[in-house]
mmCIF file of N, CA and C in Angstrom:
data_model
loop_
_atom_site.group_PDB
_atom_site.id
_atom_site.type_symbol
_atom_site.label_atom_id
_atom_site.label_comp_id
_atom_site.label_asym_id
_atom_site.label_seq_id
_atom_site.Cartn_x
_atom_site.Cartn_y
_atom_site.Cartn_z
ATOM 1 N N MET S 1 0.842 -1.195 0.000
ATOM 2 C CA MET S 1 0.000 0.000 0.000
ATOM 3 C C MET S 1 0.879 1.247 0.000
ATOM 4 N N ALA S 2 0.491 2.216 -0.764
ATOM 5 C CA ALA S 2 1.237 3.479 -0.836
ATOM 6 C C ALA S 2 1.072 4.253 0.475
ATOM 7 N N LEU S 3 2.100 4.987 0.829
ATOM 8 C CA LEU S 3 2.065 5.781 2.054
ATOM 9 C C LEU S 3 1.032 6.902 1.943
ATOM 10 N N TYR S 4 0.910 7.489 0.750
ATOM 11 C CA TYR S 4 -0.007 8.610 0.544
ATOM 12 C C TYR S 4 -1.044 8.246 -0.509
ATOM 13 N N SER S 5 -2.276 8.700 -0.283
ATOM 14 C CA SER S 5 -3.363 8.434 -1.229
ATOM 15 C C SER S 5 -3.170 9.251 -2.505
ATOM 16 N N GLU S 6 -3.904 8.862 -3.536
ATOM 17 C CA GLU S 6 -3.862 9.619 -4.793
ATOM 18 C C GLU S 6 -4.324 11.057 -4.565
ATOM 19 N N LYS S 7 -5.317 11.253 -3.689
ATOM 20 C CA LYS S 7 -5.810 12.617 -3.425
ATOM 21 C C LYS S 7 -4.745 13.471 -2.747
ATOM 22 N N VAL S 8 -4.013 12.885 -1.797
ATOM 23 C CA VAL S 8 -2.932 13.638 -1.155
ATOM 24 C C VAL S 8 -1.909 14.040 -2.212
ATOM 25 N N MET S 9 -1.519 13.096 -3.040
ATOM 26 C CA MET S 9 -0.519 13.380 -4.076
ATOM 27 C C MET S 9 -1.027 14.436 -5.064
ATOM 28 N N ASP S 10 -2.315 14.373 -5.415
ATOM 29 C CA ASP S 10 -2.898 15.349 -6.336
ATOM 30 C C ASP S 10 -2.896 16.752 -5.723
ATOM 31 N N HIS S 11 -3.330 16.861 -4.471
ATOM 32 C CA HIS S 11 -3.387 18.180 -3.827
ATOM 33 C C HIS S 11 -1.998 18.713 -3.501
ATOM 34 N N PHE S 12 -1.019 17.823 -3.346
ATOM 35 C CA PHE S 12 0.367 18.266 -3.154
ATOM 36 C C PHE S 12 0.948 18.737 -4.487
ATOM 37 N N SER S 13 0.741 17.955 -5.542
ATOM 38 C CA SER S 13 1.304 18.283 -6.858
ATOM 39 C C SER S 13 0.577 19.428 -7.551
ATOM 40 N N ASN S 14 -0.722 19.537 -7.309
ATOM 41 C CA ASN S 14 -1.561 20.555 -7.951
ATOM 42 C C ASN S 14 -2.413 21.256 -6.899
ATOM 43 N N PRO S 15 -1.789 21.960 -5.959
ATOM 44 C CA PRO S 15 -2.578 22.573 -4.885
ATOM 45 C C PRO S 15 -3.556 23.618 -5.414
ATOM 46 N N ARG S 16 -4.739 23.626 -4.817
ATOM 47 C CA ARG S 16 -5.778 24.587 -5.173
ATOM 48 C C ARG S 16 -5.686 25.790 -4.239
ATOM 49 N N ASN S 17 -6.049 26.951 -4.743
ATOM 50 C CA ASN S 17 -6.204 28.167 -3.926
ATOM 51 C C ASN S 17 -4.904 28.674 -3.300
ATOM 52 N N VAL S 18 -3.781 28.466 -3.973
ATOM 53 C CA VAL S 18 -2.505 28.974 -3.466
ATOM 54 C C VAL S 18 -2.423 30.464 -3.754
ATOM 55 N N GLY S 19 -1.910 31.219 -2.798
ATOM 56 C CA GLY S 19 -1.693 32.642 -3.033
ATOM 57 C C GLY S 19 -2.065 33.481 -1.835
ATOM 58 N N VAL S 20 -2.176 34.757 -2.101
ATOM 59 C CA VAL S 20 -2.473 35.749 -1.073
ATOM 60 C C VAL S 20 -3.677 36.549 -1.542
ATOM 61 N N ILE S 21 -4.562 36.886 -0.623
ATOM 62 C CA ILE S 21 -5.658 37.811 -0.937
ATOM 63 C C ILE S 21 -5.270 39.155 -0.331
ATOM 64 N N GLU S 22 -5.029 40.130 -1.196
ATOM 65 C CA GLU S 22 -4.727 41.476 -0.712
ATOM 66 C C GLU S 22 -5.954 42.019 0.002
ATOM 67 N N ASN S 23 -5.752 42.727 1.093
ATOM 68 C CA ASN S 23 -6.854 43.281 1.887
ATOM 69 C C ASN S 23 -7.855 42.205 2.298
ATOM 70 N N ALA S 24 -7.335 41.053 2.704
ATOM 71 C CA ALA S 24 -8.202 39.955 3.131
ATOM 72 C C ALA S 24 -9.038 40.386 4.335
ATOM 73 N N ASP S 25 -10.240 39.833 4.416
ATOM 74 C CA ASP S 25 -11.130 40.136 5.542
ATOM 75 C C ASP S 25 -10.678 39.431 6.816
ATOM 76 N N GLY S 26 -10.019 38.290 6.657
ATOM 77 C CA GLY S 26 -9.501 37.546 7.793
ATOM 78 C C GLY S 26 -8.246 36.807 7.391
ATOM 79 N N VAL S 27 -7.251 36.826 8.271
ATOM 80 C CA VAL S 27 -5.997 36.121 8.014
ATOM 81 C C VAL S 27 -5.663 35.294 9.253
ATOM 82 N N GLY S 28 -5.314 34.050 9.028
ATOM 83 C CA GLY S 28 -4.919 33.178 10.125
ATOM 84 C C GLY S 28 -3.592 32.537 9.827
ATOM 85 N N GLU S 29 -2.700 32.569 10.797
ATOM 86 C CA GLU S 29 -1.397 31.924 10.632
ATOM 87 C C GLU S 29 -1.126 31.049 11.836
ATOM 88 N N VAL S 30 -0.754 29.819 11.565
ATOM 89 C CA VAL S 30 -0.408 28.880 12.621
ATOM 90 C C VAL S 30 0.854 28.140 12.221
ATOM 91 N N GLY S 31 1.546 27.644 13.220
ATOM 92 C CA GLY S 31 2.753 26.882 12.946
ATOM 93 C C GLY S 31 2.970 25.841 14.007
ATOM 94 N N ASN S 32 3.782 24.877 13.671
ATOM 95 C CA ASN S 32 4.123 23.812 14.597
ATOM 96 C C ASN S 32 5.644 23.746 14.672
ATOM 97 N N ALA S 33 6.198 24.166 15.794
ATOM 98 C CA ALA S 33 7.649 24.217 15.957
ATOM 99 C C ALA S 33 8.278 22.833 15.855
ATOM 100 N N LYS S 34 7.542 21.796 16.244
ATOM 101 C CA LYS S 34 8.104 20.437 16.217
ATOM 102 C C LYS S 34 8.386 19.964 14.801
ATOM 103 N N CYS S 35 7.496 20.292 13.869
ATOM 104 C CA CYS S 35 7.675 19.792 12.497
ATOM 105 C C CYS S 35 8.100 20.887 11.530
ATOM 106 N N GLY S 36 7.950 22.147 11.936
ATOM 107 C CA GLY S 36 8.381 23.250 11.074
ATOM 108 C C GLY S 36 7.345 23.727 10.072
ATOM 109 N N ASP S 37 6.160 23.123 10.057
ATOM 110 C CA ASP S 37 5.119 23.535 9.104
ATOM 111 C C ASP S 37 4.498 24.855 9.551
ATOM 112 N N ILE S 38 4.283 25.751 8.596
ATOM 113 C CA ILE S 38 3.613 27.026 8.857
ATOM 114 C C ILE S 38 2.549 27.211 7.780
ATOM 115 N N MET S 39 1.317 27.517 8.229
ATOM 116 C CA MET S 39 0.209 27.756 7.294
ATOM 117 C C MET S 39 -0.351 29.145 7.523
ATOM 118 N N LYS S 40 -0.647 29.815 6.417
ATOM 119 C CA LYS S 40 -1.304 31.117 6.477
ATOM 120 C C LYS S 40 -2.499 31.049 5.534
ATOM 121 N N ILE S 41 -3.671 31.370 6.064
ATOM 122 C CA ILE S 41 -4.916 31.315 5.283
ATOM 123 C C ILE S 41 -5.526 32.702 5.222
ATOM 124 N N TYR S 42 -5.973 33.087 4.029
ATOM 125 C CA TYR S 42 -6.585 34.390 3.772
ATOM 126 C C TYR S 42 -8.038 34.172 3.358
ATOM 127 N N LEU S 43 -8.944 34.946 3.957
ATOM 128 C CA LEU S 43 -10.369 34.830 3.631
ATOM 129 C C LEU S 43 -10.920 36.136 3.076
ATOM 130 N N LYS S 44 -11.751 36.033 2.056
ATOM 131 C CA LYS S 44 -12.570 37.140 1.564
ATOM 132 C C LYS S 44 -14.002 36.734 1.874
ATOM 133 N N ILE S 45 -14.674 37.547 2.680
ATOM 134 C CA ILE S 45 -16.000 37.190 3.166
ATOM 135 C C ILE S 45 -17.035 38.186 2.669
ATOM 136 N N GLU S 46 -18.118 37.663 2.111
ATOM 137 C CA GLU S 46 -19.229 38.485 1.620
ATOM 138 C C GLU S 46 -20.527 37.938 2.194
ATOM 139 N N ASN S 47 -21.230 38.771 2.969
ATOM 140 C CA ASN S 47 -22.505 38.375 3.573
ATOM 141 C C ASN S 47 -22.410 37.076 4.361
ATOM 142 N N GLY S 48 -21.327 36.931 5.123
ATOM 143 C CA GLY S 48 -21.166 35.757 5.963
ATOM 144 C C GLY S 48 -20.739 34.489 5.238
ATOM 145 N N ILE S 49 -20.427 34.629 3.946
ATOM 146 C CA ILE S 49 -20.019 33.481 3.126
ATOM 147 C C ILE S 49 -18.551 33.660 2.734
ATOM 148 N N ILE S 50 -17.798 32.571 2.732
ATOM 149 C CA ILE S 50 -16.400 32.627 2.290
ATOM 150 C C ILE S 50 -16.398 32.661 0.768
ATOM 151 N N ALA S 51 -16.273 33.882 0.239
ATOM 152 C CA ALA S 51 -16.320 34.082 -1.212
ATOM 153 C C ALA S 51 -15.025 33.630 -1.875
ATOM 154 N N ASP S 52 -13.908 33.791 -1.151
ATOM 155 C CA ASP S 52 -12.626 33.357 -1.688
ATOM 156 C C ASP S 52 -11.722 32.998 -0.522
ATOM 157 N N VAL S 53 -10.819 32.084 -0.780
ATOM 158 C CA VAL S 53 -9.857 31.653 0.233
ATOM 159 C C VAL S 53 -8.566 31.288 -0.481
ATOM 160 N N LYS S 54 -7.456 31.713 0.087
ATOM 161 C CA LYS S 54 -6.130 31.398 -0.456
ATOM 162 C C LYS S 54 -5.244 30.972 0.707
ATOM 163 N N PHE S 55 -4.171 30.276 0.376
ATOM 164 C CA PHE S 55 -3.239 29.871 1.425
ATOM 165 C C PHE S 55 -1.806 29.908 0.937
ATOM 166 N N LYS S 56 -0.915 30.063 1.885
ATOM 167 C CA LYS S 56 0.522 29.916 1.677
ATOM 168 C C LYS S 56 0.982 28.980 2.783
ATOM 169 N N THR S 57 1.604 27.883 2.411
ATOM 170 C CA THR S 57 2.078 26.920 3.395
ATOM 171 C C THR S 57 3.543 26.611 3.154
ATOM 172 N N PHE S 58 4.303 26.673 4.235
ATOM 173 C CA PHE S 58 5.682 26.236 4.224
ATOM 174 C C PHE S 58 5.698 24.936 4.991
ATOM 175 N N GLY S 59 5.949 23.844 4.295
ATOM 176 C CA GLY S 59 5.946 22.576 4.999
ATOM 177 C C GLY S 59 6.009 21.396 4.059
ATOM 178 N N CYS S 60 5.735 20.248 4.622
ATOM 179 C CA CYS S 60 5.808 18.991 3.894
ATOM 180 C C CYS S 60 4.618 18.836 2.934
ATOM 181 N N GLY S 61 4.671 17.793 2.143
ATOM 182 C CA GLY S 61 3.603 17.526 1.185
ATOM 183 C C GLY S 61 2.247 17.349 1.836
ATOM 184 N N SER S 62 2.214 16.721 3.015
ATOM 185 C CA SER S 62 0.936 16.531 3.717
ATOM 186 C C SER S 62 0.365 17.858 4.191
ATOM 187 N N ALA S 63 1.228 18.790 4.592
ATOM 188 C CA ALA S 63 0.771 20.116 5.023
ATOM 189 C C ALA S 63 0.186 20.883 3.846
ATOM 190 N N ILE S 64 0.852 20.803 2.704
ATOM 191 C CA ILE S 64 0.357 21.493 1.510
ATOM 192 C C ILE S 64 -0.965 20.869 1.051
ATOM 193 N N ALA S 65 -1.029 19.544 1.023
ATOM 194 C CA ALA S 65 -2.261 18.862 0.615
ATOM 195 C C ALA S 65 -3.404 19.169 1.581
ATOM 196 N N SER S 66 -3.114 19.199 2.887
ATOM 197 C CA SER S 66 -4.151 19.508 3.878
ATOM 198 C C SER S 66 -4.661 20.931 3.709
ATOM 199 N N SER S 67 -3.765 21.871 3.463
ATOM 200 C CA SER S 67 -4.166 23.265 3.238
ATOM 201 C C SER S 67 -5.048 23.371 2.002
ATOM 202 N N SER S 68 -4.617 22.736 0.931
ATOM 203 C CA SER S 68 -5.363 22.778 -0.325
ATOM 204 C C SER S 68 -6.761 22.197 -0.157
ATOM 205 N N MET S 69 -6.846 21.021 0.445
ATOM 206 C CA MET S 69 -8.149 20.374 0.628
ATOM 207 C C MET S 69 -9.035 21.190 1.563
ATOM 208 N N ALA S 70 -8.467 21.696 2.643
ATOM 209 C CA ALA S 70 -9.264 22.481 3.599
ATOM 210 C C ALA S 70 -9.861 23.708 2.918
ATOM 211 N N THR S 71 -9.095 24.386 2.069
ATOM 212 C CA THR S 71 -9.633 25.567 1.385
ATOM 213 C C THR S 71 -10.756 25.168 0.431
ATOM 214 N N GLU S 72 -10.615 24.024 -0.215
ATOM 215 C CA GLU S 72 -11.671 23.544 -1.104
ATOM 216 C C GLU S 72 -12.951 23.244 -0.316
ATOM 217 N N LEU S 73 -12.795 22.712 0.888
ATOM 218 C CA LEU S 73 -13.956 22.326 1.700
ATOM 219 C C LEU S 73 -14.721 23.519 2.263
ATOM 220 N N ILE S 74 -14.068 24.683 2.417
ATOM 221 C CA ILE S 74 -14.764 25.830 3.005
ATOM 222 C C ILE S 74 -15.153 26.899 1.988
ATOM 223 N N LYS S 75 -14.598 26.864 0.804
ATOM 224 C CA LYS S 75 -14.898 27.888 -0.207
ATOM 225 C C LYS S 75 -16.377 27.855 -0.554
ATOM 226 N N GLY S 76 -17.013 29.039 -0.491
ATOM 227 C CA GLY S 76 -18.435 29.149 -0.805
ATOM 228 C C GLY S 76 -19.355 28.785 0.351
ATOM 229 N N LYS S 77 -18.779 28.464 1.501
ATOM 230 C CA LYS S 77 -19.579 28.037 2.649
ATOM 231 C C LYS S 77 -19.768 29.189 3.645
ATOM 232 N N PRO S 78 -20.855 29.142 4.424
ATOM 233 C CA PRO S 78 -21.039 30.133 5.490
ATOM 234 C C PRO S 78 -19.949 29.953 6.551
ATOM 235 N N LEU S 79 -19.624 31.026 7.252
ATOM 236 C CA LEU S 79 -18.611 30.961 8.308
ATOM 237 C C LEU S 79 -18.956 29.902 9.348
ATOM 238 N N SER S 80 -20.237 29.815 9.702
ATOM 239 C CA SER S 80 -20.650 28.834 10.719
ATOM 240 C C SER S 80 -20.296 27.413 10.282
ATOM 241 N N GLN S 81 -20.432 27.131 9.005
ATOM 242 C CA GLN S 81 -20.121 25.798 8.493
ATOM 243 C C GLN S 81 -18.603 25.595 8.450
ATOM 244 N N ALA S 82 -17.852 26.630 8.087
ATOM 245 C CA ALA S 82 -16.395 26.528 8.051
ATOM 246 C C ALA S 82 -15.835 26.253 9.443
ATOM 247 N N LEU S 83 -16.480 26.828 10.459
ATOM 248 C CA LEU S 83 -16.033 26.600 11.836
ATOM 249 C C LEU S 83 -16.246 25.159 12.285
ATOM 250 N N GLU S 84 -17.119 24.440 11.611
ATOM 251 C CA GLU S 84 -17.393 23.045 11.953
ATOM 252 C C GLU S 84 -16.392 22.081 11.322
ATOM 253 N N LEU S 85 -15.551 22.576 10.417
ATOM 254 C CA LEU S 85 -14.574 21.720 9.746
ATOM 255 C C LEU S 85 -13.580 21.171 10.772
ATOM 256 N N THR S 86 -13.408 19.867 10.760
ATOM 257 C CA THR S 86 -12.482 19.220 11.694
ATOM 258 C C THR S 86 -11.277 18.667 10.938
ATOM 259 N N ASN S 87 -10.210 18.421 11.687
ATOM 260 C CA ASN S 87 -9.041 17.795 11.069
ATOM 261 C C ASN S 87 -9.405 16.417 10.512
ATOM 262 N N LYS S 88 -10.333 15.730 11.181
ATOM 263 C CA LYS S 88 -10.767 14.411 10.702
ATOM 264 C C LYS S 88 -11.419 14.533 9.322
ATOM 265 N N ALA S 89 -12.249 15.561 9.130
ATOM 266 C CA ALA S 89 -12.908 15.760 7.836
ATOM 267 C C ALA S 89 -11.881 16.054 6.741
ATOM 268 N N VAL S 90 -10.861 16.837 7.072
ATOM 269 C CA VAL S 90 -9.804 17.146 6.094
ATOM 270 C C VAL S 90 -9.068 15.860 5.717
ATOM 271 N N ALA S 91 -8.664 15.088 6.728
ATOM 272 C CA ALA S 91 -7.944 13.838 6.468
ATOM 273 C C ALA S 91 -8.807 12.861 5.663
ATOM 274 N N GLU S 92 -10.093 12.757 6.004
ATOM 275 C CA GLU S 92 -10.988 11.848 5.273
ATOM 276 C C GLU S 92 -11.157 12.290 3.825
ATOM 277 N N ALA S 93 -11.263 13.604 3.603
ATOM 278 C CA ALA S 93 -11.417 14.116 2.230
ATOM 279 C C ALA S 93 -10.181 13.805 1.390
ATOM 280 N N LEU S 94 -9.040 13.651 2.051
ATOM 281 C CA LEU S 94 -7.796 13.289 1.361
ATOM 282 C C LEU S 94 -7.618 11.771 1.270
ATOM 283 N N ASP S 95 -8.649 11.019 1.645
ATOM 284 C CA ASP S 95 -8.581 9.552 1.706
ATOM 285 C C ASP S 95 -7.510 9.086 2.679
ATOM 286 N N GLY S 96 -7.347 9.859 3.747
ATOM 287 C CA GLY S 96 -6.454 9.465 4.831
ATOM 288 C C GLY S 96 -5.071 10.082 4.759
ATOM 289 N N LEU S 97 -4.474 10.204 5.933
ATOM 290 C CA LEU S 97 -3.088 10.646 6.083
ATOM 291 C C LEU S 97 -2.402 9.638 6.998
ATOM 292 N N PRO S 98 -1.103 9.423 6.810
ATOM 293 C CA PRO S 98 -0.389 8.565 7.757
ATOM 294 C C PRO S 98 -0.502 9.152 9.169
ATOM 295 N N ALA S 99 -0.511 8.301 10.175
ATOM 296 C CA ALA S 99 -0.701 8.754 11.554
ATOM 297 C C ALA S 99 0.289 9.840 11.946
ATOM 298 N N HIS S 100 1.526 9.721 11.497
ATOM 299 C CA HIS S 100 2.540 10.717 11.874
ATOM 300 C C HIS S 100 2.389 12.034 11.105
ATOM 301 N N LYS S 101 1.399 12.116 10.216
ATOM 302 C CA LYS S 101 1.140 13.353 9.462
ATOM 303 C C LYS S 101 -0.219 13.964 9.800
ATOM 304 N N LEU S 102 -0.950 13.373 10.749
ATOM 305 C CA LEU S 102 -2.268 13.911 11.121
ATOM 306 C C LEU S 102 -2.175 15.343 11.634
ATOM 307 N N HIS S 103 -1.038 15.713 12.219
ATOM 308 C CA HIS S 103 -0.888 17.082 12.725
ATOM 309 C C HIS S 103 -1.064 18.109 11.606
ATOM 310 N N CYS S 104 -0.809 17.724 10.363
ATOM 311 C CA CYS S 104 -0.981 18.646 9.231
ATOM 312 C C CYS S 104 -2.447 19.029 9.054
ATOM 313 N N SER S 105 -3.339 18.054 9.225
ATOM 314 C CA SER S 105 -4.762 18.354 9.102
ATOM 315 C C SER S 105 -5.230 19.201 10.283
ATOM 316 N N VAL S 106 -4.612 19.014 11.450
ATOM 317 C CA VAL S 106 -4.939 19.837 12.615
ATOM 318 C C VAL S 106 -4.523 21.294 12.353
ATOM 319 N N LEU S 107 -3.356 21.487 11.772
ATOM 320 C CA LEU S 107 -2.901 22.854 11.461
ATOM 321 C C LEU S 107 -3.867 23.539 10.490
ATOM 322 N N ALA S 108 -4.365 22.803 9.508
ATOM 323 C CA ALA S 108 -5.314 23.392 8.556
ATOM 324 C C ALA S 108 -6.579 23.853 9.272
ATOM 325 N N GLU S 109 -7.103 23.007 10.153
ATOM 326 C CA GLU S 109 -8.288 23.379 10.941
ATOM 327 C C GLU S 109 -7.999 24.624 11.779
ATOM 328 N N GLU S 110 -6.843 24.645 12.453
ATOM 329 C CA GLU S 110 -6.486 25.781 13.308
ATOM 330 C C GLU S 110 -6.289 27.065 12.507
ATOM 331 N N ALA S 111 -5.711 26.974 11.319
ATOM 332 C CA ALA S 111 -5.485 28.170 10.490
ATOM 333 C C ALA S 111 -6.817 28.779 10.056
ATOM 334 N N ILE S 112 -7.776 27.941 9.707
ATOM 335 C CA ILE S 112 -9.107 28.431 9.311
ATOM 336 C C ILE S 112 -9.779 29.113 10.493
ATOM 337 N N ARG S 113 -9.747 28.474 11.657
ATOM 338 C CA ARG S 113 -10.340 29.080 12.854
ATOM 339 C C ARG S 113 -9.675 30.419 13.165
ATOM 340 N N SER S 114 -8.363 30.473 13.037
ATOM 341 C CA SER S 114 -7.619 31.699 13.313
ATOM 342 C C SER S 114 -8.030 32.820 12.355
ATOM 343 N N ALA S 115 -8.218 32.488 11.072
ATOM 344 C CA ALA S 115 -8.625 33.491 10.079
ATOM 345 C C ALA S 115 -10.046 33.992 10.357
ATOM 346 N N ILE S 116 -10.936 33.095 10.751
ATOM 347 C CA ILE S 116 -12.313 33.499 11.065
ATOM 348 C C ILE S 116 -12.327 34.369 12.317
ATOM 349 N N LYS S 117 -11.550 33.999 13.323
ATOM 350 C CA LYS S 117 -11.458 34.804 14.542
ATOM 351 C C LYS S 117 -10.920 36.194 14.209
ATOM 352 N N ASP S 118 -9.914 36.253 13.339
ATOM 353 C CA ASP S 118 -9.361 37.542 12.916
ATOM 354 C C ASP S 118 -10.455 38.397 12.266
ATOM 355 N N TYR S 119 -11.266 37.781 11.422
ATOM 356 C CA TYR S 119 -12.375 38.495 10.773
ATOM 357 C C TYR S 119 -13.358 39.021 11.827
ATOM 358 N N TYR S 120 -13.741 38.168 12.767
ATOM 359 C CA TYR S 120 -14.669 38.589 13.823
ATOM 360 C C TYR S 120 -14.076 39.755 14.630
ATOM 361 N N ASP S 121 -12.804 39.619 15.005
ATOM 362 C CA ASP S 121 -12.152 40.672 15.804
ATOM 363 C C ASP S 121 -12.097 41.998 15.039
ATOM 364 N N LYS S 122 -11.726 41.961 13.770
ATOM 365 C CA LYS S 122 -11.610 43.176 12.948
ATOM 366 C C LYS S 122 -12.950 43.885 12.788
ATOM 367 N N ASN S 123 -14.033 43.103 12.809
ATOM 368 C CA ASN S 123 -15.366 43.657 12.551
ATOM 369 C C ASN S 123 -16.222 43.783 13.796
ATOM 370 N N GLY S 124 -15.636 43.537 14.963
ATOM 371 C CA GLY S 124 -16.378 43.674 16.214
ATOM 372 C C GLY S 124 -17.549 42.721 16.323
ATOM 373 N N ILE S 125 -17.425 41.547 15.737
ATOM 374 C CA ILE S 125 -18.496 40.555 15.777
ATOM 375 C C ILE S 125 -18.298 39.685 17.014
ATOM 376 N N ALA S 126 -19.332 39.597 17.828
ATOM 377 C CA ALA S 126 -19.264 38.790 19.052
ATOM 378 C C ALA S 126 -19.205 37.311 18.694
ATOM 379 N N TYR S 127 -18.472 36.554 19.490
ATOM 380 C CA TYR S 127 -18.372 35.118 19.263
ATOM 381 C C TYR S 127 -18.102 34.416 20.585
ATOM 382 N N ASP S 128 -18.341 33.130 20.584
ATOM 383 C CA ASP S 128 -18.099 32.286 21.752
ATOM 384 C C ASP S 128 -16.611 31.954 21.776
ATOM 385 N N LYS S 129 -15.908 32.437 22.794
ATOM 386 C CA LYS S 129 -14.463 32.214 22.875
ATOM 387 C C LYS S 129 -14.113 30.725 22.909
ATOM 388 N N ALA S 130 -15.022 29.886 23.346
ATOM 389 C CA ALA S 130 -14.778 28.446 23.383
ATOM 390 C C ALA S 130 -14.607 27.863 21.975
ATOM 391 N N GLN S 131 -15.128 28.562 20.963
ATOM 392 C CA GLN S 131 -14.970 28.107 19.577
ATOM 393 C C GLN S 131 -13.552 28.307 19.071
ATOM 394 N N PHE S 132 -12.765 29.101 19.786
ATOM 395 C CA PHE S 132 -11.437 29.457 19.318
ATOM 396 C C PHE S 132 -10.375 29.192 20.379
ATOM 397 N N PRO S 133 -10.165 27.919 20.724
ATOM 398 C CA PRO S 133 -9.125 27.634 21.715
ATOM 399 C C PRO S 133 -7.764 28.038 21.155
ATOM 400 N N ASP S 134 -6.917 28.546 22.019
ATOM 401 C CA ASP S 134 -5.587 28.972 21.592
ATOM 402 C C ASP S 134 -4.687 27.746 21.514
ATOM 403 N N PRO S 135 -4.228 27.389 20.299
ATOM 404 C CA PRO S 135 -3.388 26.201 20.167
ATOM 405 C C PRO S 135 -2.105 26.302 20.999
ATOM 406 N N ALA S 136 -1.644 27.508 21.272
ATOM 407 C CA ALA S 136 -0.426 27.693 22.066
ATOM 408 C C ALA S 136 -0.641 27.269 23.516
ATOM 409 N N ASP S 137 -1.895 27.229 23.943
ATOM 410 C CA ASP S 137 -2.201 26.829 25.317
ATOM 411 C C ASP S 137 -2.159 25.314 25.507
ATOM 412 N N GLU S 138 -2.136 24.582 24.409
ATOM 413 C CA GLU S 138 -2.172 23.126 24.487
ATOM 414 C C GLU S 138 -0.767 22.564 24.365
ATOM 415 N N ASP S 139 -0.450 21.602 25.235
ATOM 416 C CA ASP S 139 0.853 20.943 25.155
ATOM 417 C C ASP S 139 0.931 20.045 23.935
ATOM 418 N N GLU S 140 -0.133 19.362 23.638
ATOM 419 C CA GLU S 140 -0.192 18.456 22.498
ATOM 420 C C GLU S 140 -1.468 18.741 21.715
ATOM 421 N N HIS S 141 -1.417 18.512 20.413
ATOM 422 C CA HIS S 141 -2.629 18.642 19.612
ATOM 423 C C HIS S 141 -3.557 17.488 19.956
ATOM 424 N N HIS S 142 -4.842 17.786 19.984
ATOM 425 C CA HIS S 142 -5.835 16.750 20.242
ATOM 426 C C HIS S 142 -6.474 16.402 18.911
ATOM 427 N N PHE S 143 -6.241 15.188 18.452
ATOM 428 C CA PHE S 143 -6.761 14.760 17.170
ATOM 429 C C PHE S 143 -8.150 14.181 17.357
ATOM 430 N N GLU S 144 -9.032 14.526 16.430
ATOM 431 C CA GLU S 144 -10.355 13.904 16.445
ATOM 432 C C GLU S 144 -10.247 12.637 15.593
ATOM 433 N N GLU S 145 -10.411 11.511 16.233
ATOM 434 C CA GLU S 145 -10.299 10.238 15.528
ATOM 435 C C GLU S 145 -11.559 9.423 15.746
ATOM 436 N N ASP S 146 -11.649 8.311 15.000
ATOM 437 C CA ASP S 146 -12.792 7.409 15.150
ATOM 438 C C ASP S 146 -12.781 6.768 16.510
#
């Protein structure tokens, strides 16, 4: 069995939504010092819908594939739905990630949450702070698994 699925290889080789959105409505950046991956996600929001999303990721193939897939999963969706995106959903959409690469899907989830929080903060929109746990406060990432 191959270490990476065809979808992971496709999103790594042909990532979707790469780039920067100038004057983005929300920007989220997260990183993992242990593995060196850094993700930055840019959101353009219109009437509560993610009209456009771009990303820049410095990291391994799984990090790039996770970023690409995550942006595909939230593009055109309401913010409330984007906030429901889990690392498990990202990994499943990629037909799985090796266990030692699951942290990449967690970073994608955290980057999206960070960008949405940035949008809420910039626009004075009230939100439940429990929806936005600070990843820096956690010693280890908590993976959502079966």
